[in-house]
Amino acid sequence: MTAPTAGPVEANAVVDFVVDGDTIDVIVDGREERVRLTGIDTPELARRDTGATAECFGEEATAFTTSLLPIGTPVRLERDVEGRDDYGRLLAYVYRADDGIFVNYEIVRQGYALPLTIPPNVTFSELMVDAARAAEADDAGLWSACAG
């Protein structure tokens, strides 16, 4: 498992689409995979199929993830213990290949997501909690926009 430090990393996928703040589509070995970013939970977008309304900061979280991972961005995906969720999505920690930015962490640290720990995938649980505490202390993102 790569430590969350900046510096180029070897890519093993390319971003094809940002679905929402914590879900992306990537191309891996010539095929598309839906990836759920492990250890984080962003507010949900509105859904036409279910009639669900958007949660506070859902649009902003998606825009932030899109700014970090535009289509065509080479990334490194790393799995924890459990590789897929109940929906068949690949569960991964995502790093931008060109600079090694740990995307999952950055989304939480900037206030666009909360930590979400689902055992056995707990490698970076404490790091995500620390990132959320720092974002809250800074009144960043959803911590100021969605208060109360």
Tab-separated table of C-alpha atoms in Angstrom:
chain	number	residue	atom	x	y	z
A	1	MET	CA	0.000	0.000	0.000
A	2	THR	CA	1.408	3.370	-1.009
A	3	ALA	CA	1.688	5.960	1.757
A	4	PRO	CA	-0.293	9.164	1.135
A	5	THR	CA	2.647	11.340	0.161
A	6	ALA	CA	3.078	13.551	-2.874
A	7	GLY	CA	5.380	12.495	-5.686
A	8	PRO	CA	4.753	10.771	-9.015
A	9	VAL	CA	3.394	7.221	-8.910
A	10	GLU	CA	2.976	4.599	-11.606
A	11	ALA	CA	-0.477	4.720	-13.227
A	12	ASN	CA	-2.581	1.594	-13.615
A	13	ALA	CA	-5.813	3.250	-14.851
A	14	VAL	CA	-7.140	6.358	-16.612
A	15	VAL	CA	-10.159	8.404	-15.508
A	16	ASP	CA	-13.051	8.078	-17.965
A	17	PHE	CA	-15.830	9.887	-16.043
A	18	VAL	CA	-16.612	11.346	-12.620
A	19	VAL	CA	-19.979	9.913	-11.527
A	20	ASP	CA	-20.188	11.877	-8.276
A	21	GLY	CA	-17.909	13.041	-5.495
A	22	ASP	CA	-16.843	9.554	-4.398
A	23	THR	CA	-17.386	7.446	-7.529
A	24	ILE	CA	-15.472	7.470	-10.814
A	25	ASP	CA	-15.298	5.399	-13.971
A	26	VAL	CA	-11.825	4.397	-15.129
A	27	ILE	CA	-10.278	2.387	-17.922
A	28	VAL	CA	-8.178	-0.511	-16.596
A	29	ASP	CA	-6.569	-2.968	-18.995
A	30	GLY	CA	-8.832	-1.778	-21.818
A	31	ARG	CA	-12.128	-2.120	-19.938
A	32	GLU	CA	-14.249	0.290	-17.947
A	33	GLU	CA	-14.563	-0.159	-14.193
A	34	ARG	CA	-16.727	1.791	-11.765
A	35	VAL	CA	-14.645	2.739	-8.725
A	36	ARG	CA	-15.956	3.719	-5.291
A	37	LEU	CA	-13.301	5.714	-3.432
A	38	THR	CA	-12.543	3.800	-0.244
A	39	GLY	CA	-12.809	5.477	3.155
A	40	ILE	CA	-14.860	8.528	2.187
A	41	ASP	CA	-18.486	9.538	1.708
A	42	THR	CA	-19.518	12.634	-0.235
A	43	PRO	CA	-23.022	14.107	-0.226
A	44	GLU	CA	-25.328	12.546	-2.815
A	45	LEU	CA	-26.511	14.139	-6.056
A	46	ALA	CA	-30.164	14.345	-7.081
A	47	ARG	CA	-31.389	11.198	-8.851
A	48	ARG	CA	-34.082	11.229	-11.491
A	49	ASP	CA	-34.601	7.467	-11.317
A	50	THR	CA	-35.534	7.508	-7.622
A	51	GLY	CA	-36.652	11.112	-7.231
A	52	ALA	CA	-34.089	11.632	-4.459
A	53	THR	CA	-33.061	15.242	-3.980
A	54	ALA	CA	-29.459	16.377	-3.787
A	55	GLU	CA	-27.834	16.531	-0.378
A	56	CYS	CA	-26.140	19.697	0.802
A	57	PHE	CA	-22.812	20.117	-1.038
A	58	GLY	CA	-23.364	17.163	-3.410
A	59	GLU	CA	-22.891	19.246	-6.562
A	60	GLU	CA	-19.824	20.957	-5.094
A	61	ALA	CA	-18.273	17.635	-4.076
A	62	THR	CA	-18.731	16.272	-7.594
A	63	ALA	CA	-17.233	19.434	-9.091
A	64	PHE	CA	-14.237	19.185	-6.751
A	65	THR	CA	-13.586	15.550	-7.638
A	66	THR	CA	-13.907	16.473	-11.329
A	67	SER	CA	-11.334	19.242	-10.843
A	68	LEU	CA	-8.933	16.740	-9.247
A	69	LEU	CA	-9.600	14.014	-11.815
A	70	PRO	CA	-10.520	15.399	-15.235
A	71	ILE	CA	-11.248	12.840	-17.952
A	72	GLY	CA	-7.989	11.369	-19.188
A	73	THR	CA	-6.118	11.709	-15.885
A	74	PRO	CA	-3.740	8.794	-15.285
A	75	VAL	CA	-4.268	7.381	-11.780
A	76	ARG	CA	-3.039	4.614	-9.542
A	77	LEU	CA	-5.725	2.484	-7.899
A	78	GLU	CA	-4.843	0.566	-4.759
A	79	ARG	CA	-7.153	-1.845	-3.001
A	80	ASP	CA	-7.496	-2.551	0.687
A	81	VAL	CA	-8.657	-5.947	2.015
A	82	GLU	CA	-12.059	-6.123	0.300
A	83	GLY	CA	-11.871	-5.392	-3.429
A	84	ARG	CA	-15.521	-4.817	-4.365
A	85	ASP	CA	-18.697	-3.555	-2.731
A	86	ASP	CA	-22.194	-5.062	-2.859
A	87	TYR	CA	-22.878	-3.146	-6.100
A	88	GLY	CA	-19.878	-4.671	-7.865
A	89	ARG	CA	-17.861	-1.463	-7.788
A	90	LEU	CA	-14.118	-1.669	-7.375
A	91	LEU	CA	-13.126	-0.232	-3.977
A	92	ALA	CA	-9.900	1.739	-4.218
A	93	TYR	CA	-7.616	4.389	-2.869
A	94	VAL	CA	-6.920	6.700	-5.818
A	95	TYR	CA	-3.683	8.573	-6.465
A	96	ARG	CA	-3.046	11.008	-9.320
A	97	ALA	CA	-0.078	9.572	-11.200
A	98	ASP	CA	1.633	12.839	-12.160
A	99	ASP	CA	2.000	14.219	-8.625
A	100	GLY	CA	0.944	11.376	-6.311
A	101	ILE	CA	-1.902	13.349	-4.724
A	102	PHE	CA	-3.945	10.961	-2.550
A	103	VAL	CA	-7.368	11.873	-3.923
A	104	ASN	CA	-9.495	10.217	-1.215
A	105	TYR	CA	-7.623	12.156	1.484
A	106	GLU	CA	-7.705	15.450	-0.414
A	107	ILE	CA	-11.488	15.295	-0.860
A	108	VAL	CA	-11.952	14.864	2.907
A	109	ARG	CA	-9.276	17.403	3.868
A	110	GLN	CA	-10.837	20.111	1.693
A	111	GLY	CA	-14.255	19.539	3.270
A	112	TYR	CA	-16.054	17.759	0.420
A	113	ALA	CA	-16.498	14.390	2.181
A	114	LEU	CA	-16.739	12.698	5.546
A	115	PRO	CA	-14.716	9.649	6.537
A	116	LEU	CA	-16.503	6.342	6.009
A	117	THR	CA	-14.963	3.251	7.559
A	118	ILE	CA	-16.352	-0.099	6.481
A	119	PRO	CA	-14.256	-2.977	7.850
A	120	PRO	CA	-12.174	-4.723	6.749
A	121	ASN	CA	-11.034	-1.732	4.633
A	122	VAL	CA	-9.485	0.301	7.444
A	123	THR	CA	-5.919	1.040	6.298
A	124	PHE	CA	-6.360	4.824	6.198
A	125	SER	CA	-9.293	5.213	8.628
A	126	GLU	CA	-7.363	7.281	11.175
A	127	LEU	CA	-5.874	9.453	8.444
A	128	MET	CA	-9.358	10.207	7.068
A	129	VAL	CA	-10.675	11.083	10.533
A	130	ASP	CA	-7.714	13.427	11.064
A	131	ALA	CA	-8.374	15.036	7.657
A	132	ALA	CA	-12.035	15.593	8.544
A	133	ARG	CA	-11.129	17.129	11.902
A	134	ALA	CA	-8.743	19.523	10.165
A	135	ALA	CA	-11.391	20.449	7.563
A	136	GLU	CA	-13.932	21.059	10.324
A	137	ALA	CA	-11.447	23.214	12.268
A	138	ASP	CA	-10.871	25.235	9.085
A	139	ASP	CA	-14.644	25.489	8.491
A	140	ALA	CA	-13.926	24.126	5.015
A	141	GLY	CA	-16.479	23.041	2.451
A	142	LEU	CA	-19.511	21.236	3.814
A	143	TRP	CA	-18.468	22.096	7.377
A	144	SER	CA	-19.533	25.699	6.768
A	145	ALA	CA	-22.058	25.247	3.945
A	146	CYS	CA	-24.109	22.530	5.617
A	147	ALA	CA	-23.874	23.479	9.289
A	148	GLY	CA	-27.058	23.147	11.283
